[in-house]
Amino acid sequence: MRILKFGITASILVYMLTGAADATSDGLVIVGGTLMGLCGALGVGIAGFGFVALWNLWKELLSQLRRASIGRLLVSLPLALLGLAGGLGALILAGYLTEKFPAVPAEVYKALFWFLIAVMFWFLWMGRSHVALFLRLILLVLFSAIILVSVVLALRWAGSLTTHILVLFLTVIGAINTLFYAAFVRDIALADNLVDPSSPPPQMPSP
């Protein structure tokens, strides 16, 4: 963890120095460039954490798919598509009710939307049927495609603001931090949290 913290701190400093160096000689512009570098580092960190979470979801899903029956998965495809259409229809219906009853505060509708989405995903991810498994596969493919397209557009936008070599350099820094976290630190932290059930319970110190 100390190595990871040192690497993240050094990477943030590199982002901030890069933002300051990419600005003009004006003092306020340099401060703005430094803040932009900090925002870029935070954005890359959030994206890296999201990629690690997405990769873990894919590992869990692929492990479930290997244990599932291919024939039952194919049979459950129509029901999975019907469930996906039902979920989208529920969201569309909630949007229709928002316009139908404008007297209700917008915060209530927003809370209702998030509650509906959370309940749908909870039942979907806790389900053990082949239909739920196929639905998880469809949604992960869609989410992965959306995330990849968003990253490509973000890199293209960043490339329009500065040089492409600089964007590539900063992207490589973020990727190295993400890979280090995913491949080493997170696995070590999870291994340390595992408790051996055969080990005796810890003894309380004597008074």
Coordinates of C-alpha atoms in Angstrom, one line a residue:
M1 CA 0.0 0.0 0.0
R2 CA 2.9 2.4 0.7
I3 CA 4.2 1.8 -2.8
L4 CA 0.8 2.4 -4.3
K5 CA 0.3 5.6 -2.3
F6 CA 3.7 6.8 -3.4
G7 CA 2.9 6.0 -7.1
I8 CA -0.5 7.7 -7.0
T9 CA 1.0 10.8 -5.3
A10 CA 3.8 11.0 -7.9
S11 CA 1.3 10.5 -10.7
I12 CA -1.0 13.3 -9.4
L13 CA 2.0 15.6 -9.2
V14 CA 3.0 14.8 -12.8
Y15 CA -0.6 15.5 -14.0
M16 CA -0.6 18.9 -12.1
L17 CA 2.9 19.8 -13.4
T18 CA 1.9 18.8 -16.9
G19 CA -1.2 21.0 -16.7
A20 CA 0.8 23.9 -15.5
A21 CA 3.5 23.5 -18.1
D22 CA 0.9 23.2 -20.9
A23 CA -0.5 26.6 -19.9
T24 CA 0.9 30.0 -20.9
S25 CA 3.1 32.2 -18.8
D26 CA 0.3 34.0 -17.2
G27 CA 0.0 33.3 -13.4
L28 CA -3.8 32.7 -13.3
V29 CA -3.6 30.5 -16.4
I30 CA -0.9 28.4 -14.8
V31 CA -3.1 28.0 -11.7
G32 CA -6.0 27.0 -13.9
G33 CA -3.8 24.5 -15.8
T34 CA -2.6 23.0 -12.5
L35 CA -6.2 22.6 -11.4
M36 CA -7.1 21.1 -14.7
G37 CA -4.2 18.6 -14.2
L38 CA -5.6 17.7 -10.8
C39 CA -9.1 17.2 -12.3
G40 CA -7.6 15.1 -15.0
A41 CA -5.8 12.9 -12.4
L42 CA -9.1 12.5 -10.5
G43 CA -10.9 11.6 -13.7
V44 CA -8.3 9.0 -14.6
G45 CA -8.4 7.5 -11.1
I46 CA -12.2 7.2 -11.2
A47 CA -12.0 5.6 -14.7
G48 CA -9.3 3.2 -13.5
F49 CA -11.4 2.1 -10.5
G50 CA -14.3 1.6 -12.8
F51 CA -12.3 -0.5 -15.2
V52 CA -11.1 -2.7 -12.3
A53 CA -14.7 -3.1 -11.0
L54 CA -15.9 -3.9 -14.6
W55 CA -13.1 -6.5 -15.0
N56 CA -14.1 -8.2 -11.7
L57 CA -17.7 -8.3 -12.8
W58 CA -16.6 -10.0 -16.1
K59 CA -14.5 -12.5 -14.2
E60 CA -17.5 -13.4 -11.9
L61 CA -19.8 -13.6 -14.9
L62 CA -17.5 -15.8 -17.0
S63 CA -17.0 -18.1 -14.0
Q64 CA -20.8 -18.5 -13.8
L65 CA -21.1 -19.0 -17.6
R66 CA -18.6 -21.8 -17.5
R67 CA -20.7 -23.6 -14.9
A68 CA -24.0 -23.0 -16.8
S69 CA -25.6 -25.2 -19.4
I70 CA -25.3 -23.8 -22.9
G71 CA -28.6 -25.4 -23.9
R72 CA -30.5 -23.8 -21.0
L73 CA -28.9 -20.5 -21.7
L74 CA -30.1 -20.5 -25.3
V75 CA -33.6 -21.5 -24.2
S76 CA -33.6 -18.6 -21.7
L77 CA -32.7 -16.0 -24.4
P78 CA -36.3 -15.1 -25.2
L79 CA -37.2 -14.6 -21.6
A80 CA -34.0 -12.6 -21.0
L81 CA -34.9 -10.2 -23.9
L82 CA -38.5 -10.0 -22.6
G83 CA -37.1 -9.1 -19.1
L84 CA -34.8 -6.5 -20.6
A85 CA -37.7 -5.0 -22.5
G86 CA -39.8 -5.0 -19.3
G87 CA -37.2 -3.1 -17.4
L88 CA -36.8 -0.5 -20.1
G89 CA -40.6 -0.3 -20.3
A90 CA -40.8 0.4 -16.5
L91 CA -38.3 3.2 -16.8
I92 CA -40.2 4.7 -19.7
L93 CA -43.5 4.4 -17.8
A94 CA -41.8 6.2 -14.8
G95 CA -40.8 9.0 -17.2
Y96 CA -44.3 9.2 -18.6
L97 CA -45.7 9.5 -15.1
T98 CA -43.2 12.3 -14.4
E99 CA -44.8 14.3 -17.2
K100 CA -48.3 13.3 -16.4
F101 CA -48.2 14.5 -12.8
P102 CA -45.9 17.6 -12.8
A103 CA -47.3 18.7 -9.3
V104 CA -45.1 16.1 -7.6
P105 CA -41.6 17.5 -6.7
A106 CA -38.8 16.5 -9.0
E107 CA -36.8 15.1 -6.0
V108 CA -39.5 12.5 -5.4
Y109 CA -39.3 11.3 -9.0
K110 CA -35.5 11.3 -8.9
A111 CA -35.5 9.2 -5.7
L112 CA -38.1 6.9 -7.3
F113 CA -36.0 6.4 -10.4
W114 CA -32.9 5.5 -8.4
F115 CA -34.8 3.2 -6.1
L116 CA -36.3 1.4 -9.1
I117 CA -33.0 1.0 -10.8
A118 CA -31.3 -0.2 -7.6
V119 CA -34.1 -2.8 -7.0
M120 CA -33.9 -4.0 -10.6
F121 CA -30.1 -4.5 -10.5
W122 CA -30.3 -6.1 -7.0
F123 CA -32.8 -8.7 -8.2
L124 CA -30.9 -9.2 -11.4
W125 CA -27.5 -9.8 -9.8
M126 CA -28.8 -11.9 -7.0
G127 CA -30.8 -14.1 -9.3
R128 CA -29.4 -17.6 -9.9
S129 CA -31.6 -18.5 -12.9
H130 CA -30.3 -18.8 -16.5
V131 CA -32.5 -15.9 -17.5
A132 CA -30.8 -13.6 -14.9
L133 CA -27.4 -14.9 -16.1
F134 CA -28.2 -14.1 -19.7
L135 CA -29.5 -10.6 -18.7
R136 CA -26.3 -9.9 -16.8
L137 CA -24.3 -10.9 -19.9
I138 CA -26.4 -8.5 -22.1
L139 CA -26.0 -5.6 -19.7
L140 CA -22.3 -6.1 -19.2
V141 CA -21.8 -6.1 -22.9
L142 CA -23.8 -2.9 -23.2
F143 CA -22.0 -1.2 -20.3
S144 CA -18.6 -2.3 -21.6
A145 CA -19.3 -0.8 -25.0
I146 CA -20.6 2.4 -23.5
I147 CA -17.5 2.8 -21.3
L148 CA -15.0 2.0 -24.1
V149 CA -16.7 4.5 -26.4
S150 CA -16.7 7.1 -23.6
V151 CA -13.0 6.6 -23.0
V152 CA -12.2 7.0 -26.7
L153 CA -14.2 10.2 -26.9
A154 CA -12.6 11.5 -23.8
L155 CA -9.1 10.8 -25.2
R156 CA -10.1 12.4 -28.5
W157 CA -11.3 15.5 -26.6
A158 CA -8.2 15.7 -24.5
G159 CA -6.1 15.3 -27.7
S160 CA -7.8 18.4 -29.2
L161 CA -6.7 20.5 -26.2
T162 CA -3.0 19.5 -26.2
T163 CA -0.5 17.3 -28.0
H164 CA -1.4 13.6 -28.7
I165 CA 2.0 12.5 -27.3
L166 CA 1.2 14.2 -24.0
V167 CA -2.2 12.5 -23.8
L168 CA -0.7 9.2 -24.6
F169 CA 1.9 9.7 -21.8
L170 CA -0.7 10.6 -19.2
T171 CA -2.9 7.7 -20.3
V172 CA 0.0 5.3 -19.8
I173 CA 0.6 6.6 -16.3
G174 CA -3.0 6.1 -15.4
A175 CA -3.0 2.6 -16.9
I176 CA 0.1 1.6 -15.0
N177 CA -1.5 2.7 -11.7
T178 CA -4.7 0.9 -12.5
L179 CA -2.8 -2.3 -13.5
F180 CA -0.7 -2.2 -10.3
Y181 CA -3.8 -1.8 -8.2
A182 CA -5.7 -4.5 -10.0
A183 CA -2.9 -7.1 -10.2
F184 CA -1.1 -6.7 -6.9
V185 CA -2.5 -4.5 -4.2
R186 CA -6.2 -5.5 -4.4
D187 CA -5.4 -9.2 -4.5
I188 CA -3.0 -8.9 -1.5
A189 CA -5.6 -6.9 0.4
L190 CA -8.3 -9.5 -0.3
A191 CA -5.9 -12.3 0.7
D192 CA -5.1 -10.6 4.0
N193 CA -8.8 -10.3 4.8
L194 CA -9.5 -14.0 4.3
V195 CA -9.8 -15.8 7.6
D196 CA -8.8 -19.5 7.9
P197 CA -11.8 -21.3 9.5
S198 CA -9.5 -24.0 10.8
S199 CA -7.3 -21.6 12.8
P200 CA -8.2 -21.2 16.5
P201 CA -9.8 -18.0 17.6
P202 CA -7.5 -15.3 19.0
Q203 CA -6.9 -15.4 22.7
M204 CA -7.9 -12.5 24.9
P205 CA -5.0 -11.0 26.8
S206 CA -4.9 -11.7 30.4
P207 CA -5.7 -8.8 32.8

